[in-house]
Amino acid sequence: QIHLVESGGGLVQPGGSLELSCSASGSMFSIYNIAWHRQAPGDQRELVARITTGGSATYADSVKGRFTISRDNAKYTATLQMNSLKPEDTAVYYCHALSDFAPPGVSGSWGQGIQVTVSS
């Protein structure tokens, strides 16, 4: 089973940038579709960006043009580059992995989450 650890969060001013990393271990990274989700206090967890095993990326409308997801299979790492950050981007960000070979109903693996705060 894959194990995920997020890093790179913190406090940034509006308009600033942060890069989140998701480091994986325990299983073959290349067979996993990777996604970043976020959850603000009082809100439901939402999908921010997703990258498939083939490298295709999709984004939530709220982050299109500002966030970029990427992956490095050789380094077992996925990255979320966040630019032009807004206060409404403040949330705990979670990395999620789901294998291409997962049977129906399997929920995948989650990281522990990392706080991102956008404030002046």
Coordinates of N, CA, C and O in Angstrom, one line a residue:
Q1 N 0.8 -1.2 0.0 CA 0.0 0.0 0.0 C 0.9 1.2 0.0 O 1.9 1.3 0.7
I2 N 0.4 2.2 -0.8 CA 1.2 3.5 -0.9 C 1.0 4.3 0.4 O 0.0 4.4 0.9
H3 N 2.1 5.0 0.8 CA 2.1 5.9 1.9 C 2.5 7.3 1.4 O 3.5 7.4 0.6
L4 N 1.7 8.3 1.8 CA 1.9 9.7 1.2 C 2.2 10.6 2.4 O 1.6 10.6 3.4
V5 N 3.2 11.6 2.1 CA 3.5 12.6 3.0 C 3.6 13.9 2.3 O 4.3 14.1 1.3
E6 N 2.8 14.9 2.8 CA 2.8 16.2 2.2 C 3.8 17.1 2.9 O 4.1 17.0 4.1
S7 N 4.4 18.1 2.1 CA 5.3 19.1 2.6 C 5.1 20.4 1.8 O 4.6 20.4 0.7
G8 N 5.6 21.5 2.4 CA 5.7 22.7 1.7 C 4.6 23.7 2.0 O 4.6 24.8 1.5
G9 N 3.8 23.4 2.9 CA 2.7 24.4 3.3 C 3.3 25.5 4.2 O 4.5 25.6 4.5
G10 N 2.4 26.4 4.6 CA 2.8 27.5 5.4 C 1.9 28.7 5.2 O 0.8 28.6 4.7
L11 N 2.5 29.8 5.7 CA 1.8 31.1 5.6 C 2.4 31.9 4.4 O 3.6 32.1 4.3
V12 N 1.5 32.5 3.6 CA 1.9 33.3 2.5 C 1.0 34.5 2.3 O -0.2 34.4 2.7
Q13 N 1.5 35.6 1.8 CA 0.6 36.7 1.6 C -0.2 36.6 0.3 O 0.2 35.8 -0.6
P14 N -1.3 37.2 0.2 CA -2.1 37.2 -1.0 C -1.3 37.6 -2.2 O -0.5 38.6 -2.1
G15 N -1.4 36.9 -3.3 CA -0.6 37.1 -4.5 C 0.7 36.3 -4.5 O 1.3 36.3 -5.5
G16 N 1.0 35.7 -3.4 CA 2.2 34.9 -3.3 C 2.1 33.5 -3.9 O 1.1 33.1 -4.4
S17 N 3.2 32.8 -3.7 CA 3.2 31.4 -4.3 C 3.7 30.4 -3.2 O 4.5 30.8 -2.3
L18 N 3.3 29.2 -3.4 CA 3.8 28.1 -2.6 C 3.8 26.8 -3.4 O 3.0 26.7 -4.4
E19 N 4.7 26.0 -3.1 CA 4.8 24.7 -3.8 C 4.6 23.6 -2.8 O 5.4 23.4 -1.9
L20 N 3.6 22.8 -3.0 CA 3.4 21.6 -2.1 C 3.9 20.4 -2.8 O 3.8 20.2 -4.0
S21 N 4.5 19.5 -2.0 CA 5.0 18.2 -2.5 C 4.3 17.1 -1.8 O 4.0 17.2 -0.6
C22 N 4.1 16.0 -2.5 CA 3.6 14.8 -2.0 C 4.6 13.7 -2.3 O 4.8 13.3 -3.5
S23 N 5.2 13.2 -1.3 CA 6.2 12.2 -1.4 C 5.6 10.8 -1.1 O 4.9 10.6 -0.1
A24 N 5.8 9.8 -2.0 CA 5.2 8.5 -1.8 C 6.3 7.5 -1.5 O 7.4 7.6 -1.9
S25 N 5.8 6.4 -0.9 CA 6.6 5.2 -0.6 C 5.8 4.0 -0.4 O 4.5 4.1 -0.2
G26 N 6.4 2.9 -0.6 CA 5.7 1.6 -0.3 C 5.0 0.9 -1.4 O 4.6 -0.2 -1.3
S27 N 4.9 1.6 -2.6 CA 4.3 0.9 -3.7 C 4.8 1.6 -5.0 O 5.3 2.7 -4.9
M28 N 4.5 1.1 -6.1 CA 5.0 1.6 -7.4 C 4.2 2.9 -7.7 O 3.0 2.8 -8.1
F29 N 4.8 4.0 -7.7 CA 4.2 5.3 -7.8 C 3.5 5.5 -9.2 O 2.4 6.1 -9.3
S30 N 4.1 4.9 -10.2 CA 3.7 5.2 -11.6 C 2.3 4.7 -11.9 O 1.7 5.1 -12.9
I31 N 1.8 3.7 -11.1 CA 0.5 3.2 -11.3 C -0.7 3.9 -10.6 O -1.8 3.5 -10.7
Y32 N -0.3 5.0 -9.9 CA -1.3 5.7 -9.2 C -1.7 7.0 -9.8 O -0.8 7.8 -10.2
N33 N -3.0 7.3 -9.9 CA -3.5 8.6 -10.2 C -3.4 9.4 -8.9 O -3.8 9.0 -7.9
I34 N -2.9 10.7 -9.0 CA -2.6 11.5 -7.9 C -3.5 12.7 -7.9 O -3.7 13.3 -9.0
A35 N -4.0 13.1 -6.8 CA -4.9 14.3 -6.7 C -4.6 15.1 -5.5 O -4.1 14.5 -4.5
W36 N -4.8 16.3 -5.5 CA -4.8 17.2 -4.4 C -6.2 17.7 -4.1 O -6.9 18.1 -5.0
H37 N -6.5 17.5 -2.8 CA -7.8 18.0 -2.3 C -7.5 19.0 -1.2 O -6.4 19.1 -0.7
R38 N -8.5 19.8 -0.9 CA -8.4 20.7 0.2 C -9.7 20.8 1.0 O -10.8 20.6 0.5
Q39 N -9.5 21.2 2.3 CA -10.7 21.4 3.1 C -10.5 22.6 4.1 O -9.5 22.6 4.8
A40 N -11.4 23.5 3.9 CA -11.4 24.7 4.8 C -12.3 24.5 6.0 O -13.2 23.6 5.9
P41 N -12.1 25.2 7.1 CA -12.9 24.9 8.3 C -14.4 25.1 7.9 O -14.8 26.1 7.3
G42 N -15.2 24.1 8.3 CA -16.6 24.2 8.1 C -17.1 23.8 6.7 O -18.3 23.8 6.4
D43 N -16.1 23.6 5.8 CA -16.5 23.2 4.4 C -16.2 21.7 4.2 O -15.5 21.1 4.9
Q44 N -16.8 21.2 3.1 CA -16.5 19.8 2.7 C -15.1 19.8 1.9 O -14.7 20.8 1.4
R45 N -14.5 18.6 1.9 CA -13.3 18.5 1.2 C -13.6 18.6 -0.3 O -14.5 18.0 -0.8
E46 N -12.7 19.3 -1.0 CA -13.0 19.5 -2.5 C -11.7 19.1 -3.3 O -10.6 19.3 -2.8
L47 N -12.0 18.6 -4.5 CA -10.9 18.3 -5.4 C -10.3 19.6 -6.0 O -11.1 20.4 -6.5
V48 N -9.0 19.7 -5.9 CA -8.3 20.9 -6.4 C -7.7 20.6 -7.8 O -7.9 21.3 -8.8
A49 N -7.0 19.5 -7.9 CA -6.3 19.1 -9.1 C -6.0 17.6 -9.1 O -5.9 17.0 -8.1
R50 N -5.9 17.1 -10.3 CA -5.7 15.6 -10.5 C -4.8 15.4 -11.6 O -4.9 16.1 -12.7
I51 N -3.9 14.4 -11.5 CA -3.0 14.0 -12.6 C -3.1 12.5 -12.7 O -2.9 11.8 -11.8
T52 N -3.3 12.1 -14.0 CA -3.4 10.6 -14.2 C -2.1 10.0 -14.3 O -1.0 10.6 -14.4
T53 N -2.1 8.6 -14.4 CA -0.9 7.9 -14.6 C -0.2 8.3 -15.9 O 1.0 8.2 -16.1
G54 N -1.0 8.7 -16.9 CA -0.5 9.1 -18.2 C -0.1 10.6 -18.3 O 0.4 11.0 -19.3
G55 N -0.3 11.3 -17.2 CA 0.2 12.7 -17.1 C -0.9 13.7 -17.5 O -0.6 14.9 -17.6
S56 N -2.1 13.3 -17.7 CA -3.2 14.3 -18.0 C -3.7 15.0 -16.7 O -3.9 14.3 -15.7
A57 N -3.8 16.3 -16.7 CA -4.1 17.1 -15.6 C -5.5 17.8 -15.7 O -5.8 18.2 -16.8
T58 N -6.2 17.8 -14.6 CA -7.5 18.5 -14.6 C -7.5 19.4 -13.3 O -6.8 19.0 -12.3
Y59 N -8.3 20.4 -13.4 CA -8.3 21.4 -12.3 C -9.7 21.8 -11.9 O -10.6 21.9 -12.8
A60 N -9.9 22.2 -10.7 CA -11.1 22.9 -10.3 C -11.1 24.3 -10.9 O -10.1 24.9 -11.1
D61 N -12.3 24.7 -11.3 CA -12.5 26.0 -11.9 C -11.8 27.1 -11.1 O -11.3 28.1 -11.6
S62 N -11.9 27.0 -9.8 CA -11.4 28.0 -8.8 C -9.9 28.2 -8.9 O -9.4 29.2 -8.4
V63 N -9.2 27.2 -9.4 CA -7.7 27.3 -9.4 C -7.1 27.3 -10.8 O -5.9 27.4 -10.9
K64 N -7.9 27.1 -11.8 CA -7.4 27.1 -13.2 C -6.6 28.3 -13.5 O -7.1 29.5 -13.2
G65 N -5.5 28.1 -14.1 CA -4.6 29.3 -14.5 C -3.7 29.7 -13.4 O -2.8 30.5 -13.6
R66 N -3.9 29.2 -12.2 CA -3.1 29.6 -11.0 C -2.3 28.5 -10.4 O -1.2 28.7 -10.0
F67 N -2.9 27.3 -10.5 CA -2.2 26.1 -9.9 C -1.8 25.2 -11.0 O -2.5 25.0 -12.0
T68 N -0.7 24.5 -10.8 CA -0.2 23.5 -11.7 C 0.2 22.2 -11.0 O 1.0 22.3 -10.0
I69 N -0.4 21.1 -11.4 CA 0.0 19.8 -10.8 C 1.0 19.1 -11.7 O 0.9 19.2 -12.9
S70 N 1.9 18.4 -11.1 CA 2.9 17.6 -11.9 C 3.3 16.4 -11.1 O 3.0 16.3 -9.9
R71 N 4.0 15.5 -11.8 CA 4.5 14.3 -11.1 C 5.9 13.9 -11.7 O 6.2 14.2 -12.8
D72 N 6.7 13.3 -10.8 CA 8.0 12.8 -11.2 C 8.0 11.3 -10.7 O 8.2 11.1 -9.5
N73 N 7.7 10.4 -11.6 CA 7.6 9.0 -11.2 C 8.9 8.4 -10.7 O 8.9 7.6 -9.9
A74 N 10.0 8.9 -11.3 CA 11.3 8.4 -10.8 C 11.6 8.8 -9.4 O 12.3 8.1 -8.6
K75 N 11.1 10.0 -9.0 CA 11.3 10.5 -7.6 C 10.1 10.2 -6.7 O 10.2 10.6 -5.5
Y76 N 9.1 9.5 -7.2 CA 7.9 9.1 -6.4 C 7.4 10.4 -5.7 O 7.0 10.4 -4.5
T77 N 7.2 11.4 -6.5 CA 6.8 12.7 -6.0 C 5.8 13.4 -6.9 O 5.9 13.3 -8.2
A78 N 4.8 14.0 -6.3 CA 3.8 14.8 -7.0 C 3.9 16.2 -6.4 O 4.1 16.4 -5.2
T79 N 3.7 17.2 -7.3 CA 3.9 18.6 -6.8 C 2.7 19.5 -7.2 O 2.1 19.2 -8.3
L80 N 2.3 20.4 -6.4 CA 1.2 21.3 -6.7 C 1.9 22.7 -6.5 O 2.1 23.2 -5.4
Q81 N 2.1 23.4 -7.7 CA 2.6 24.7 -7.7 C 1.4 25.7 -7.6 O 0.5 25.6 -8.5
M82 N 1.4 26.5 -6.6 CA 0.3 27.4 -6.4 C 0.7 28.9 -6.5 O 1.6 29.3 -5.7
N83 N 0.2 29.6 -7.5 CA 0.6 31.0 -7.7 C -0.6 31.9 -7.5 O -1.8 31.4 -7.5
S84 N -0.4 33.2 -7.4 CA -1.5 34.1 -7.3 C -2.5 33.7 -6.2 O -3.7 33.7 -6.4
L85 N -1.9 33.3 -5.1 CA -2.8 32.8 -4.0 C -3.7 33.8 -3.4 O -3.4 35.0 -3.3
K86 N -4.9 33.4 -3.1 CA -6.0 34.2 -2.5 C -6.3 33.7 -1.1 O -6.1 32.6 -0.8
P87 N -6.9 34.6 -0.3 CA -7.3 34.2 1.1 C -8.2 33.0 1.0 O -8.2 32.1 1.9
E88 N -9.1 32.9 0.0 CA -10.0 31.7 -0.1 C -9.3 30.4 -0.4 O -9.9 29.4 -0.4
D89 N -8.0 30.5 -0.7 CA -7.2 29.2 -0.9 C -6.8 28.6 0.4 O -6.2 27.5 0.5
T90 N -7.0 29.4 1.5 CA -6.6 28.9 2.8 C -7.4 27.6 3.2 O -8.6 27.5 3.1
A91 N -6.6 26.5 3.5 CA -7.3 25.2 3.8 C -6.2 24.3 4.2 O -5.0 24.6 4.1
V92 N -6.6 23.1 4.6 CA -5.7 22.0 4.7 C -5.7 21.2 3.4 O -6.8 20.9 2.9
Y93 N -4.5 21.0 2.9 CA -4.4 20.4 1.6 C -3.9 18.9 1.8 O -3.0 18.6 2.5
Y94 N -4.6 18.0 1.0 CA -4.4 16.6 1.2 C -4.0 16.0 -0.2 O -4.6 16.3 -1.2
C95 N -3.0 15.1 -0.2 CA -2.6 14.3 -1.3 C -3.4 13.0 -1.3 O -3.5 12.4 -0.2
H96 N -3.8 12.6 -2.5 CA -4.6 11.3 -2.6 C -4.1 10.5 -3.7 O -3.7 11.1 -4.8
A97 N -4.0 9.2 -3.5 CA -3.5 8.3 -4.6 C -4.5 7.2 -4.8 O -5.0 6.6 -3.8
L98 N -4.8 6.9 -6.0 CA -5.7 5.7 -6.4 C -5.1 5.0 -7.5 O -4.8 5.6 -8.6
S99 N -4.8 3.7 -7.3 CA -4.2 2.9 -8.3 C -5.1 2.7 -9.5 O -6.3 2.6 -9.4
D100 N -4.5 2.6 -10.7 CA -5.2 2.2 -11.9 C -5.8 0.8 -11.8 O -6.8 0.5 -12.5
F101 N -5.3 0.0 -10.9 CA -5.8 -1.4 -10.8 C -6.7 -1.6 -9.5 O -7.0 -2.7 -9.2
A102 N -7.1 -0.5 -8.9 CA -7.9 -0.6 -7.7 C -9.3 -1.1 -8.1 O -9.9 -0.6 -9.1
P103 N -9.8 -2.1 -7.4 CA -11.2 -2.6 -7.7 C -12.2 -1.5 -7.3 O -11.9 -0.6 -6.6
P104 N -13.4 -1.7 -7.9 CA -14.5 -0.7 -7.6 C -14.7 -0.6 -6.1 O -14.7 -1.6 -5.4
G105 N -14.9 0.6 -5.6 CA -15.2 0.8 -4.2 C -14.0 1.1 -3.3 O -14.2 1.5 -2.1
V106 N -12.8 0.9 -3.8 CA -11.6 1.2 -3.1 C -11.5 2.7 -3.1 O -11.5 3.4 -4.1
S107 N -11.2 3.3 -1.9 CA -11.2 4.7 -1.7 C -9.8 5.3 -2.0 O -9.6 6.5 -2.1
G108 N -8.7 4.5 -2.0 CA -7.4 5.0 -2.2 C -6.7 5.4 -0.9 O -7.3 5.2 0.2
S109 N -5.6 6.1 -1.0 CA -4.8 6.4 0.2 C -4.7 7.9 0.3 O -4.6 8.6 -0.7
W110 N -4.7 8.4 1.5 CA -4.6 9.8 1.8 C -3.3 10.2 2.6 O -2.9 9.4 3.4
G111 N -2.7 11.3 2.3 CA -1.7 11.9 3.2 C -2.4 12.5 4.5 O -3.6 12.5 4.6
Q112 N -1.5 12.9 5.4 CA -2.0 13.5 6.6 C -2.5 14.9 6.5 O -3.2 15.4 7.4
G113 N -2.2 15.6 5.4 CA -2.7 16.9 5.2 C -1.6 17.9 5.7 O -0.8 17.7 6.6
I114 N -1.7 19.1 5.0 CA -0.8 20.2 5.4 C -1.5 21.5 5.3 O -2.3 21.7 4.3
Q115 N -1.2 22.4 6.2 CA -2.0 23.7 6.3 C -1.4 24.7 5.3 O -0.1 24.9 5.3
V116 N -2.2 25.4 4.6 CA -1.9 26.5 3.7 C -2.7 27.7 4.2 O -3.9 27.6 4.2
T117 N -2.1 28.8 4.6 CA -2.8 29.9 5.0 C -2.4 31.1 4.2 O -1.2 31.4 4.1
V118 N -3.3 31.8 3.6 CA -3.1 33.0 2.7 C -3.7 34.2 3.5 O -4.9 34.3 3.6
S119 N -2.8 35.0 4.0 CA -3.2 36.1 4.8 C -2.1 37.2 4.8 O -1.0 36.9 4.8
S120 N -2.6 38.5 4.9 CA -1.7 39.6 5.0 C -1.4 39.9 6.5 O -0.7 40.8 6.9

